[in-house]
PDB file of N, CA and C in Angstrom:
ATOM      1  N   UNK Q  70      -2.510  -8.736  -9.001  1.00  0.00           N
ATOM      2  CA  UNK Q  70      -2.300  -7.586  -9.854  1.00  0.00           C
ATOM      3  C   UNK Q  70      -0.985  -7.787 -10.597  1.00  0.00           C
ATOM      4  N   UNK Q  71      -0.994  -7.612 -11.916  1.00  0.00           N
ATOM      5  CA  UNK Q  71       0.228  -7.841 -12.666  1.00  0.00           C
ATOM      6  C   UNK Q  71       1.178  -6.660 -12.533  1.00  0.00           C
ATOM      7  N   UNK Q  72       2.429  -6.905 -12.972  1.00  0.00           N
ATOM      8  CA  UNK Q  72       3.468  -5.884 -12.795  1.00  0.00           C
ATOM      9  C   UNK Q  72       3.214  -4.626 -13.612  1.00  0.00           C
ATOM     10  N   UNK Q  73       2.667  -4.769 -14.815  1.00  0.00           N
ATOM     11  CA  UNK Q  73       2.410  -3.602 -15.647  1.00  0.00           C
ATOM     12  C   UNK Q  73       1.382  -2.686 -14.991  1.00  0.00           C
ATOM     13  N   UNK Q  74       0.319  -3.280 -14.470  1.00  0.00           N
ATOM     14  CA  UNK Q  74      -0.707  -2.470 -13.804  1.00  0.00           C
ATOM     15  C   UNK Q  74      -0.142  -1.801 -12.556  1.00  0.00           C
ATOM     16  N   UNK Q  75       0.687  -2.529 -11.815  1.00  0.00           N
ATOM     17  CA  UNK Q  75       1.294  -1.966 -10.606  1.00  0.00           C
ATOM     18  C   UNK Q  75       2.199  -0.790 -10.967  1.00  0.00           C
ATOM     19  N   UNK Q  76       2.984  -0.924 -12.013  1.00  0.00           N
ATOM     20  CA  UNK Q  76       3.863   0.167 -12.446  1.00  0.00           C
ATOM     21  C   UNK Q  76       3.065   1.390 -12.872  1.00  0.00           C
ATOM     22  N   UNK Q  77       1.957   1.152 -13.577  1.00  0.00           N
ATOM     23  CA  UNK Q  77       1.117   2.266 -14.002  1.00  0.00           C
ATOM     24  C   UNK Q  77       0.533   2.990 -12.786  1.00  0.00           C
ATOM     25  N   UNK Q  78       0.071   2.232 -11.792  1.00  0.00           N
ATOM     26  CA  UNK Q  78      -0.474   2.853 -10.582  1.00  0.00           C
ATOM     27  C   UNK Q  78       0.591   3.644  -9.828  1.00  0.00           C
ATOM     28  N   UNK Q  79       1.793   3.097  -9.711  1.00  0.00           N
ATOM     29  CA  UNK Q  79       2.872   3.795  -9.001  1.00  0.00           C
ATOM     30  C   UNK Q  79       3.266   5.065  -9.758  1.00  0.00           C
ATOM     31  N   UNK Q  80       3.363   4.958 -11.084  1.00  0.00           N
ATOM     32  CA  UNK Q  80       3.698   6.132 -11.887  1.00  0.00           C
ATOM     33  C   UNK Q  80       2.613   7.201 -11.751  1.00  0.00           C
ATOM     34  N   UNK Q  81       1.362   6.779 -11.763  1.00  0.00           N
ATOM     35  CA  UNK Q  81       0.264   7.721 -11.567  1.00  0.00           C
ATOM     36  C   UNK Q  81       0.298   8.374 -10.197  1.00  0.00           C
ATOM     37  N   UNK Q  82       0.654   7.590  -9.172  1.00  0.00           N
ATOM     38  CA  UNK Q  82       0.744   8.136  -7.815  1.00  0.00           C
ATOM     39  C   UNK Q  82       1.840   9.188  -7.721  1.00  0.00           C
ATOM     40  N   UNK Q  83       2.972   8.928  -8.350  1.00  0.00           N
ATOM     41  CA  UNK Q  83       4.070   9.902  -8.337  1.00  0.00           C
ATOM     42  C   UNK Q  83       3.672  11.155  -9.110  1.00  0.00           C
ATOM     43  N   UNK Q  84       3.014  10.974 -10.248  1.00  0.00           N
ATOM     44  CA  UNK Q  84       2.590  12.129 -11.041  1.00  0.00           C
ATOM     45  C   UNK Q  84       1.563  12.972 -10.285  1.00  0.00           C
ATOM     46  N   UNK Q  85       0.597  12.311  -9.655  1.00  0.00           N
ATOM     47  CA  UNK Q  85      -0.411  13.035  -8.881  1.00  0.00           C
ATOM     48  C   UNK Q  85       0.222  13.760  -7.694  1.00  0.00           C
ATOM     49  N   UNK Q  86       1.141  13.109  -7.007  1.00  0.00           N
ATOM     50  CA  UNK Q  86       1.832  13.744  -5.871  1.00  0.00           C
ATOM     51  C   UNK Q  86       2.622  14.964  -6.329  1.00  0.00           C
ATOM     52  N   UNK Q  87       3.286  14.836  -7.459  1.00  0.00           N
ATOM     53  CA  UNK Q  87       4.058  15.960  -7.997  1.00  0.00           C
ATOM     54  C   UNK Q  87       3.137  17.111  -8.377  1.00  0.00           C
ATOM     55  N   UNK Q  88       2.013  16.790  -9.030  1.00  0.00           N
ATOM     56  CA  UNK Q  88       1.082  17.840  -9.438  1.00  0.00           C
ATOM     57  C   UNK Q  88       0.504  18.571  -8.231  1.00  0.00           C
ATOM     58  N   UNK Q  89       0.107  17.817  -7.212  1.00  0.00           N
ATOM     59  CA  UNK Q  89      -0.426  18.457  -6.001  1.00  0.00           C
ATOM     60  C   UNK Q  89       0.615  19.337  -5.325  1.00  0.00           C
ATOM     61  N   UNK Q  90       1.851  18.873  -5.289  1.00  0.00           N
ATOM     62  CA  UNK Q  90       2.924  19.652  -4.663  1.00  0.00           C
ATOM     63  C   UNK Q  90       3.207  20.929  -5.447  1.00  0.00           C
ATOM     64  N   UNK Q  91       3.169  20.843  -6.769  1.00  0.00           N
ATOM     65  CA  UNK Q  91       3.389  22.037  -7.592  1.00  0.00           C
ATOM     66  C   UNK Q  91       2.271  23.048  -7.379  1.00  0.00           C
ATOM     67  N   UNK Q  92       1.035  22.570  -7.304  1.00  0.00           N
ATOM     68  CA  UNK Q  92      -0.092  23.474  -7.054  1.00  0.00           C
ATOM     69  C   UNK Q  92       0.074  24.181  -5.709  1.00  0.00           C
ATOM     70  N   UNK Q  93       0.469  23.435  -4.696  1.00  0.00           N
ATOM     71  CA  UNK Q  93       0.697  24.050  -3.382  1.00  0.00           C
ATOM     72  C   UNK Q  93       1.835  25.052  -3.462  1.00  0.00           C
ATOM     73  N   UNK Q  94       2.899  24.704  -4.185  1.00  0.00           N
ATOM     74  CA  UNK Q  94       4.034  25.616  -4.344  1.00  0.00           C
ATOM     75  C   UNK Q  94       3.653  26.904  -5.057  1.00  0.00           C
ATOM     76  N   UNK Q  95       2.844  26.782  -6.088  1.00  0.00           N
ATOM     77  CA  UNK Q  95       2.405  27.974  -6.827  1.00  0.00           C
ATOM     78  C   UNK Q  95       1.556  28.872  -5.932  1.00  0.00           C
ATOM     79  N   UNK Q  96       0.684  28.261  -5.157  1.00  0.00           N
ATOM     80  CA  UNK Q  96      -0.162  29.071  -4.263  1.00  0.00           C
ATOM     81  C   UNK Q  96       0.675  29.744  -3.174  1.00  0.00           C
ATOM     82  N   UNK Q  97       1.674  29.019  -2.647  1.00  0.00           N
ATOM     83  CA  UNK Q  97       2.524  29.627  -1.617  1.00  0.00           C
ATOM     84  C   UNK Q  97       3.414  30.731  -2.181  1.00  0.00           C
ATOM     85  N   UNK Q  98       3.846  30.580  -3.424  1.00  0.00           N
ATOM     86  CA  UNK Q  98       4.737  31.597  -3.999  1.00  0.00           C
ATOM     87  C   UNK Q  98       4.021  32.943  -4.143  1.00  0.00           C
ATOM     88  N   UNK Q  99       2.715  32.920  -4.236  1.00  0.00           N
ATOM     89  CA  UNK Q  99       1.938  34.163  -4.297  1.00  0.00           C
ATOM     90  C   UNK Q  99       1.998  34.959  -3.007  1.00  0.00           C
ATOM     91  N   UNK Q 100       2.371  34.315  -1.927  1.00  0.00           N
ATOM     92  CA  UNK Q 100       2.490  34.992  -0.631  1.00  0.00           C
ATOM     93  C   UNK Q 100       3.916  35.431  -0.334  1.00  0.00           C
ATOM     94  N   UNK Q 101       4.816  35.283  -1.279  1.00  0.00           N
ATOM     95  CA  UNK Q 101       6.197  35.734  -1.095  1.00  0.00           C
ATOM     96  C   UNK Q 101       7.027  34.819  -0.204  1.00  0.00           C
ATOM     97  N   UNK Q 102       6.733  33.524  -0.192  1.00  0.00           N
ATOM     98  CA  UNK Q 102       7.499  32.574   0.613  1.00  0.00           C
ATOM     99  C   UNK Q 102       8.890  32.423  -0.021  1.00  0.00           C
ATOM    100  N   UNK Q 103       9.966  32.484   0.793  1.00  0.00           N
ATOM    101  CA  UNK Q 103      11.319  32.328   0.248  1.00  0.00           C
ATOM    102  C   UNK Q 103      11.488  30.983  -0.480  1.00  0.00           C
ATOM    103  N   UNK Q 104      12.359  30.971  -1.471  1.00  0.00           N
ATOM    104  CA  UNK Q 104      12.549  29.806  -2.337  1.00  0.00           C
ATOM    105  C   UNK Q 104      12.953  28.553  -1.555  1.00  0.00           C
ATOM    106  N   UNK Q 105      13.865  28.696  -0.582  1.00  0.00           N
ATOM    107  CA  UNK Q 105      14.308  27.527   0.186  1.00  0.00           C
ATOM    108  C   UNK Q 105      13.139  26.925   0.980  1.00  0.00           C
ATOM    109  N   UNK Q 106      12.346  27.776   1.579  1.00  0.00           N
ATOM    110  CA  UNK Q 106      11.185  27.304   2.340  1.00  0.00           C
ATOM    111  C   UNK Q 106      10.117  26.724   1.406  1.00  0.00           C
ATOM    112  N   UNK Q 107       9.953  27.322   0.261  1.00  0.00           N
ATOM    113  CA  UNK Q 107       9.010  26.836  -0.739  1.00  0.00           C
ATOM    114  C   UNK Q 107       9.403  25.441  -1.220  1.00  0.00           C
ATOM    115  N   UNK Q 108      10.681  25.247  -1.478  1.00  0.00           N
ATOM    116  CA  UNK Q 108      11.182  23.942  -1.910  1.00  0.00           C
ATOM    117  C   UNK Q 108      10.987  22.898  -0.812  1.00  0.00           C
ATOM    118  N   UNK Q 109      11.271  23.266   0.421  1.00  0.00           N
ATOM    119  CA  UNK Q 109      11.100  22.333   1.534  1.00  0.00           C
ATOM    120  C   UNK Q 109       9.631  21.939   1.701  1.00  0.00           C
ATOM    121  N   UNK Q 110       8.743  22.888   1.581  1.00  0.00           N
ATOM    122  CA  UNK Q 110       7.306  22.596   1.700  1.00  0.00           C
ATOM    123  C   UNK Q 110       6.828  21.693   0.572  1.00  0.00           C
ATOM    124  N   UNK Q 111       7.241  21.995  -0.646  1.00  0.00           N
ATOM    125  CA  UNK Q 111       6.812  21.189  -1.796  1.00  0.00           C
ATOM    126  C   UNK Q 111       7.347  19.759  -1.710  1.00  0.00           C
ATOM    127  N   UNK Q 112       8.592  19.606  -1.326  1.00  0.00           N
ATOM    128  CA  UNK Q 112       9.167  18.264  -1.217  1.00  0.00           C
ATOM    129  C   UNK Q 112       8.523  17.451  -0.091  1.00  0.00           C
ATOM    130  N   UNK Q 113       8.226  18.117   1.022  1.00  0.00           N
ATOM    131  CA  UNK Q 113       7.577  17.399   2.117  1.00  0.00           C
ATOM    132  C   UNK Q 113       6.143  17.012   1.743  1.00  0.00           C
ATOM    133  N   UNK Q 114       5.444  17.882   1.020  1.00  0.00           N
ATOM    134  CA  UNK Q 114       4.094  17.537   0.554  1.00  0.00           C
ATOM    135  C   UNK Q 114       4.150  16.378  -0.434  1.00  0.00           C
ATOM    136  N   UNK Q 115       5.112  16.401  -1.334  1.00  0.00           N
ATOM    137  CA  UNK Q 115       5.237  15.322  -2.304  1.00  0.00           C
ATOM    138  C   UNK Q 115       5.522  13.991  -1.608  1.00  0.00           C
ATOM    139  N   UNK Q 116       6.399  14.009  -0.618  1.00  0.00           N
ATOM    140  CA  UNK Q 116       6.703  12.778   0.121  1.00  0.00           C
ATOM    141  C   UNK Q 116       5.475  12.261   0.865  1.00  0.00           C
ATOM    142  N   UNK Q 117       4.718  13.163   1.462  1.00  0.00           N
ATOM    143  CA  UNK Q 117       3.518  12.766   2.203  1.00  0.00           C
ATOM    144  C   UNK Q 117       2.448  12.198   1.277  1.00  0.00           C
ATOM    145  N   UNK Q 118       2.184  12.891   0.181  1.00  0.00           N
ATOM    146  CA  UNK Q 118       1.174  12.410  -0.773  1.00  0.00           C
ATOM    147  C   UNK Q 118       1.590  11.070  -1.375  1.00  0.00           C
ATOM    148  N   UNK Q 119       2.866  10.946  -1.741  1.00  0.00           N
ATOM    149  CA  UNK Q 119       3.355   9.690  -2.320  1.00  0.00           C
ATOM    150  C   UNK Q 119       3.214   8.550  -1.330  1.00  0.00           C
ATOM    151  N   UNK Q 120       3.589   8.784  -0.102  1.00  0.00           N
ATOM    152  CA  UNK Q 120       3.485   7.749   0.925  1.00  0.00           C
ATOM    153  C   UNK Q 120       2.045   7.290   1.101  1.00  0.00           C
ATOM    154  N   UNK Q 121       1.132   8.236   1.156  1.00  0.00           N
ATOM    155  CA  UNK Q 121      -0.281   7.901   1.292  1.00  0.00           C
ATOM    156  C   UNK Q 121      -0.769   7.075   0.102  1.00  0.00           C
ATOM    157  N   UNK Q 122      -0.468   7.513  -1.093  1.00  0.00           N
ATOM    158  CA  UNK Q 122      -0.933   6.800  -2.284  1.00  0.00           C
ATOM    159  C   UNK Q 122      -0.279   5.426  -2.416  1.00  0.00           C
ATOM    160  N   UNK Q 123       0.994   5.297  -2.028  1.00  0.00           N
ATOM    161  CA  UNK Q 123       1.642   3.983  -2.076  1.00  0.00           C
ATOM    162  C   UNK Q 123       0.991   3.022  -1.088  1.00  0.00           C
ATOM    163  N   UNK Q 124       0.593   3.520   0.071  1.00  0.00           N
ATOM    164  CA  UNK Q 124      -0.110   2.661   1.039  1.00  0.00           C
ATOM    165  C   UNK Q 124      -1.468   2.227   0.506  1.00  0.00           C
ATOM    166  N   UNK Q 125      -2.165   3.114  -0.180  1.00  0.00           N
ATOM    167  CA  UNK Q 125      -3.452   2.750  -0.776  1.00  0.00           C
ATOM    168  C   UNK Q 125      -3.257   1.687  -1.851  1.00  0.00           C
ATOM    169  N   UNK Q 126      -2.248   1.859  -2.691  1.00  0.00           N
ATOM    170  CA  UNK Q 126      -1.960   0.870  -3.740  1.00  0.00           C
ATOM    171  C   UNK Q 126      -1.604  -0.472  -3.117  1.00  0.00           C
ATOM    172  N   UNK Q 127      -0.767  -0.471  -2.081  1.00  0.00           N
ATOM    173  CA  UNK Q 127      -0.416  -1.728  -1.406  1.00  0.00           C
ATOM    174  C   UNK Q 127      -1.636  -2.369  -0.756  1.00  0.00           C
ATOM    175  N   UNK Q 128      -2.515  -1.556  -0.208  1.00  0.00           N
ATOM    176  CA  UNK Q 128      -3.736  -2.089   0.391  1.00  0.00           C
ATOM    177  C   UNK Q 128      -4.622  -2.775  -0.628  1.00  0.00           C
ATOM    178  N   UNK Q 129      -4.709  -2.204  -1.820  1.00  0.00           N
ATOM    179  CA  UNK Q 129      -5.513  -2.811  -2.886  1.00  0.00           C
ATOM    180  C   UNK Q 129      -4.906  -4.111  -3.383  1.00  0.00           C
ATOM    181  N   UNK Q 130      -3.571  -4.223  -3.332  1.00  0.00           N
ATOM    182  CA  UNK Q 130      -2.920  -5.403  -3.900  1.00  0.00           C
ATOM    183  C   UNK Q 130      -2.539  -6.434  -2.837  1.00  0.00           C
ATOM    184  N   UNK Q 131      -2.986  -6.252  -1.596  1.00  0.00           N
ATOM    185  CA  UNK Q 131      -2.668  -7.180  -0.519  1.00  0.00           C
ATOM    186  C   UNK Q 131      -3.891  -7.998  -0.142  1.00  0.00           C
ATOM    187  N   UNK Q 132      -3.670  -9.303   0.002  1.00  0.00           N
ATOM    188  CA  UNK Q 132      -4.713 -10.214   0.438  1.00  0.00           C
ATOM    189  C   UNK Q 132      -4.297 -10.787   1.787  1.00  0.00           C
ATOM    190  N   UNK Q 133      -5.211 -10.832   2.742  1.00  0.00           N
ATOM    191  CA  UNK Q 133      -4.913 -11.374   4.060  1.00  0.00           C
ATOM    192  C   UNK Q 133      -5.792 -12.585   4.320  1.00  0.00           C
ATOM    193  N   UNK Q 134      -5.152 -13.678   4.737  1.00  0.00           N
ATOM    194  CA  UNK Q 134      -5.874 -14.888   5.118  1.00  0.00           C
ATOM    195  C   UNK Q 134      -5.689 -15.078   6.621  1.00  0.00           C
ATOM    196  N   UNK Q 135      -6.790 -15.340   7.322  1.00  0.00           N
ATOM    197  CA  UNK Q 135      -6.765 -15.494   8.776  1.00  0.00           C
ATOM    198  C   UNK Q 135      -7.261 -16.875   9.162  1.00  0.00           C
ATOM    199  N   UNK Q 136      -6.845 -17.307  10.342  1.00  0.00           N
ATOM    200  CA  UNK Q 136      -7.379 -18.531  10.926  1.00  0.00           C
ATOM    201  C   UNK Q 136      -8.798 -18.223  11.403  1.00  0.00           C
ATOM    202  N   UNK Q 137      -9.702 -19.142  11.159  1.00  0.00           N
ATOM    203  CA  UNK Q 137     -11.109 -18.906  11.505  1.00  0.00           C
ATOM    204  C   UNK Q 137     -11.449 -19.337  12.934  1.00  0.00           C
ATOM    205  N   UNK Q 138     -10.498 -19.920  13.631  1.00  0.00           N
ATOM    206  CA  UNK Q 138     -10.757 -20.358  14.997  1.00  0.00           C
ATOM    207  C   UNK Q 138     -10.865 -19.147  15.917  1.00  0.00           C
ATOM    208  N   UNK Q 139     -11.864 -19.137  16.775  1.00  0.00           N
ATOM    209  CA  UNK Q 139     -12.071 -18.017  17.699  1.00  0.00           C
ATOM    210  C   UNK Q 139     -10.872 -17.865  18.628  1.00  0.00           C
ATOM    211  N   UNK Q 140     -10.370 -16.668  18.757  1.00  0.00           N
ATOM    212  CA  UNK Q 140      -9.258 -16.379  19.649  1.00  0.00           C
ATOM    213  C   UNK Q 140      -7.894 -16.578  19.015  1.00  0.00           C
ATOM    214  N   UNK Q 141      -7.830 -17.121  17.817  1.00  0.00           N
ATOM    215  CA  UNK Q 141      -6.540 -17.338  17.144  1.00  0.00           C
ATOM    216  C   UNK Q 141      -6.217 -16.109  16.308  1.00  0.00           C
ATOM    217  N   UNK Q 142      -5.000 -15.597  16.449  1.00  0.00           N
ATOM    218  CA  UNK Q 142      -4.627 -14.394  15.714  1.00  0.00           C
ATOM    219  C   UNK Q 142      -3.655 -14.678  14.569  1.00  0.00           C
ATOM    220  N   UNK Q 143      -3.578 -15.933  14.131  1.00  0.00           N
ATOM    221  CA  UNK Q 143      -2.705 -16.291  13.010  1.00  0.00           C
ATOM    222  C   UNK Q 143      -3.254 -15.683  11.720  1.00  0.00           C
ATOM    223  N   UNK Q 144      -2.367 -15.034  10.953  1.00  0.00           N
ATOM    224  CA  UNK Q 144      -2.778 -14.479   9.673  1.00  0.00           C
ATOM    225  C   UNK Q 144      -1.581 -14.400   8.743  1.00  0.00           C
ATOM    226  N   UNK Q 145      -1.866 -14.408   7.461  1.00  0.00           N
ATOM    227  CA  UNK Q 145      -0.854 -14.324   6.418  1.00  0.00           C
ATOM    228  C   UNK Q 145      -1.279 -13.216   5.461  1.00  0.00           C
ATOM    229  N   UNK Q 146      -0.374 -12.283   5.186  1.00  0.00           N
ATOM    230  CA  UNK Q 146      -0.658 -11.212   4.230  1.00  0.00           C
ATOM    231  C   UNK Q 146       0.208 -11.406   2.995  1.00  0.00           C
ATOM    232  N   UNK Q 147      -0.422 -11.400   1.833  1.00  0.00           N
ATOM    233  CA  UNK Q 147       0.273 -11.594   0.567  1.00  0.00           C
ATOM    234  C   UNK Q 147       0.119 -10.346  -0.285  1.00  0.00           C
ATOM    235  N   UNK Q 148       1.201  -9.928  -0.892  1.00  0.00           N
ATOM    236  CA  UNK Q 148       1.163  -8.778  -1.772  1.00  0.00           C
ATOM    237  C   UNK Q 148       1.383  -9.234  -3.207  1.00  0.00           C
ATOM    238  N   UNK Q 149       0.456  -8.887  -4.064  1.00  0.00           N
ATOM    239  CA  UNK Q 149       0.506  -9.185  -5.497  1.00  0.00           C
ATOM    240  C   UNK Q 149       0.737 -10.669  -5.769  1.00  0.00           C
ATOM    241  N   UNK Q 150       0.050 -11.540  -5.058  1.00  0.00           N
ATOM    242  CA  UNK Q 150       0.166 -12.989  -5.266  1.00  0.00           C
ATOM    243  C   UNK Q 150      -0.841 -13.440  -6.320  1.00  0.00           C
ATOM    244  N   UNK Q 151      -0.470 -14.479  -7.062  1.00  0.00           N
ATOM    245  CA  UNK Q 151      -1.425 -15.014  -8.041  1.00  0.00           C
ATOM    246  C   UNK Q 151      -2.462 -15.867  -7.314  1.00  0.00           C
ATOM    247  N   UNK Q 152      -3.488 -16.293  -8.031  1.00  0.00           N
ATOM    248  CA  UNK Q 152      -4.604 -16.987  -7.391  1.00  0.00           C
ATOM    249  C   UNK Q 152      -4.199 -18.343  -6.814  1.00  0.00           C
ATOM    250  N   UNK Q 153      -3.268 -19.050  -7.452  1.00  0.00           N
ATOM    251  CA  UNK Q 153      -2.838 -20.354  -6.942  1.00  0.00           C
ATOM    252  C   UNK Q 153      -2.094 -20.202  -5.614  1.00  0.00           C
ATOM    253  N   UNK Q 154      -1.203 -19.238  -5.551  1.00  0.00           N
ATOM    254  CA  UNK Q 154      -0.461 -19.030  -4.305  1.00  0.00           C
ATOM    255  C   UNK Q 154      -1.375 -18.519  -3.201  1.00  0.00           C
ATOM    256  N   UNK Q 155      -2.309 -17.660  -3.552  1.00  0.00           N
ATOM    257  CA  UNK Q 155      -3.263 -17.167  -2.569  1.00  0.00           C
ATOM    258  C   UNK Q 155      -4.097 -18.313  -2.002  1.00  0.00           C
ATOM    259  N   UNK Q 156      -4.531 -19.207  -2.845  1.00  0.00           N
ATOM    260  CA  UNK Q 156      -5.318 -20.363  -2.402  1.00  0.00           C
ATOM    261  C   UNK Q 156      -4.496 -21.270  -1.486  1.00  0.00           C
ATOM    262  N   UNK Q 157      -3.226 -21.472  -1.839  1.00  0.00           N
ATOM    263  CA  UNK Q 157      -2.344 -22.315  -1.015  1.00  0.00           C
ATOM    264  C   UNK Q 157      -2.193 -21.730   0.383  1.00  0.00           C
ATOM    265  N   UNK Q 158      -1.991 -20.421   0.487  1.00  0.00           N
ATOM    266  CA  UNK Q 158      -1.846 -19.790   1.793  1.00  0.00           C
ATOM    267  C   UNK Q 158      -3.167 -19.738   2.548  1.00  0.00           C
ATOM    268  N   UNK Q 159      -4.262 -19.680   1.835  1.00  0.00           N
ATOM    269  CA  UNK Q 159      -5.568 -19.741   2.490  1.00  0.00           C
ATOM    270  C   UNK Q 159      -5.749 -21.088   3.177  1.00  0.00           C
ATOM    271  N   UNK Q 160      -5.340 -22.160   2.516  1.00  0.00           N
ATOM    272  CA  UNK Q 160      -5.421 -23.491   3.123  1.00  0.00           C
ATOM    273  C   UNK Q 160      -4.466 -23.636   4.297  1.00  0.00           C
ATOM    274  N   UNK Q 161      -3.282 -23.058   4.185  1.00  0.00           N
ATOM    275  CA  UNK Q 161      -2.318 -23.106   5.291  1.00  0.00           C
ATOM    276  C   UNK Q 161      -2.877 -22.375   6.506  1.00  0.00           C
ATOM    277  N   UNK Q 162      -3.486 -21.220   6.284  1.00  0.00           N
ATOM    278  CA  UNK Q 162      -4.068 -20.464   7.399  1.00  0.00           C
ATOM    279  C   UNK Q 162      -5.218 -21.221   8.054  1.00  0.00           C
ATOM    280  N   UNK Q 163      -5.963 -21.950   7.243  1.00  0.00           N
ATOM    281  CA  UNK Q 163      -7.106 -22.688   7.783  1.00  0.00           C
ATOM    282  C   UNK Q 163      -6.679 -23.941   8.560  1.00  0.00           C
ATOM    283  N   UNK Q 164      -5.526 -24.501   8.248  1.00  0.00           N
ATOM    284  CA  UNK Q 164      -5.107 -25.763   8.849  1.00  0.00           C
ATOM    285  C   UNK Q 164      -3.795 -25.667   9.623  1.00  0.00           C
ATOM    286  N   UNK Q 165      -3.406 -24.475  10.043  1.00  0.00           N
ATOM    287  CA  UNK Q 165      -2.157 -24.363  10.798  1.00  0.00           C
ATOM    288  C   UNK Q 165      -2.340 -24.988  12.177  1.00  0.00           C
ATOM    289  N   UNK Q 166      -1.239 -25.413  12.795  1.00  0.00           N
ATOM    290  CA  UNK Q 166      -1.361 -25.999  14.149  1.00  0.00           C
ATOM    291  C   UNK Q 166      -1.846 -24.949  15.152  1.00  0.00           C
ATOM    292  N   UNK Q 167      -2.947 -25.259  15.814  1.00  0.00           N
ATOM    293  CA  UNK Q 167      -3.498 -24.330  16.803  1.00  0.00           C
ATOM    294  C   UNK Q 167      -2.785 -24.511  18.132  1.00  0.00           C
ATOM    295  N   UNK Q 168      -2.594 -23.416  18.815  1.00  0.00           N
ATOM    296  CA  UNK Q 168      -1.997 -23.505  20.163  1.00  0.00           C
ATOM    297  C   UNK Q 168      -3.063 -23.925  21.147  1.00  0.00           C
ATOM    298  N   UNK Q 169      -2.670 -24.777  22.050  1.00  0.00           N
ATOM    299  CA  UNK Q 169      -3.626 -25.243  23.062  1.00  0.00           C
ATOM    300  C   UNK Q 169      -3.425 -24.516  24.381  1.00  0.00           C
ATOM    301  N   UNK Q 170      -2.372 -23.774  24.501  1.00  0.00           N
ATOM    302  CA  UNK Q 170      -2.082 -23.092  25.780  1.00  0.00           C
ATOM    303  C   UNK Q 170      -2.881 -21.831  25.925  1.00  0.00           C
TER     304      UNK Q 170
END
């Protein structure tokens, strides 16, 4: 994934998190929630939504290569790697020294 697309996704995630937090804040203000508590709720919701969306974005842009040998737990995770680097790490994962113990 290129940097421009990643920036657009992150900006969208922040905008969506902010919009959801504002909607929650507006709904809570109708119940007479004090301003300090309203601000704390909105900020905590924004942090939670942002964290969730950032994890989803990272999940989409992460590639994991594993050793195919049964019982081997060797793996390599790459974030936003190009196809050449991903292929190189795929070969490394396939041919890493296996433990015999």
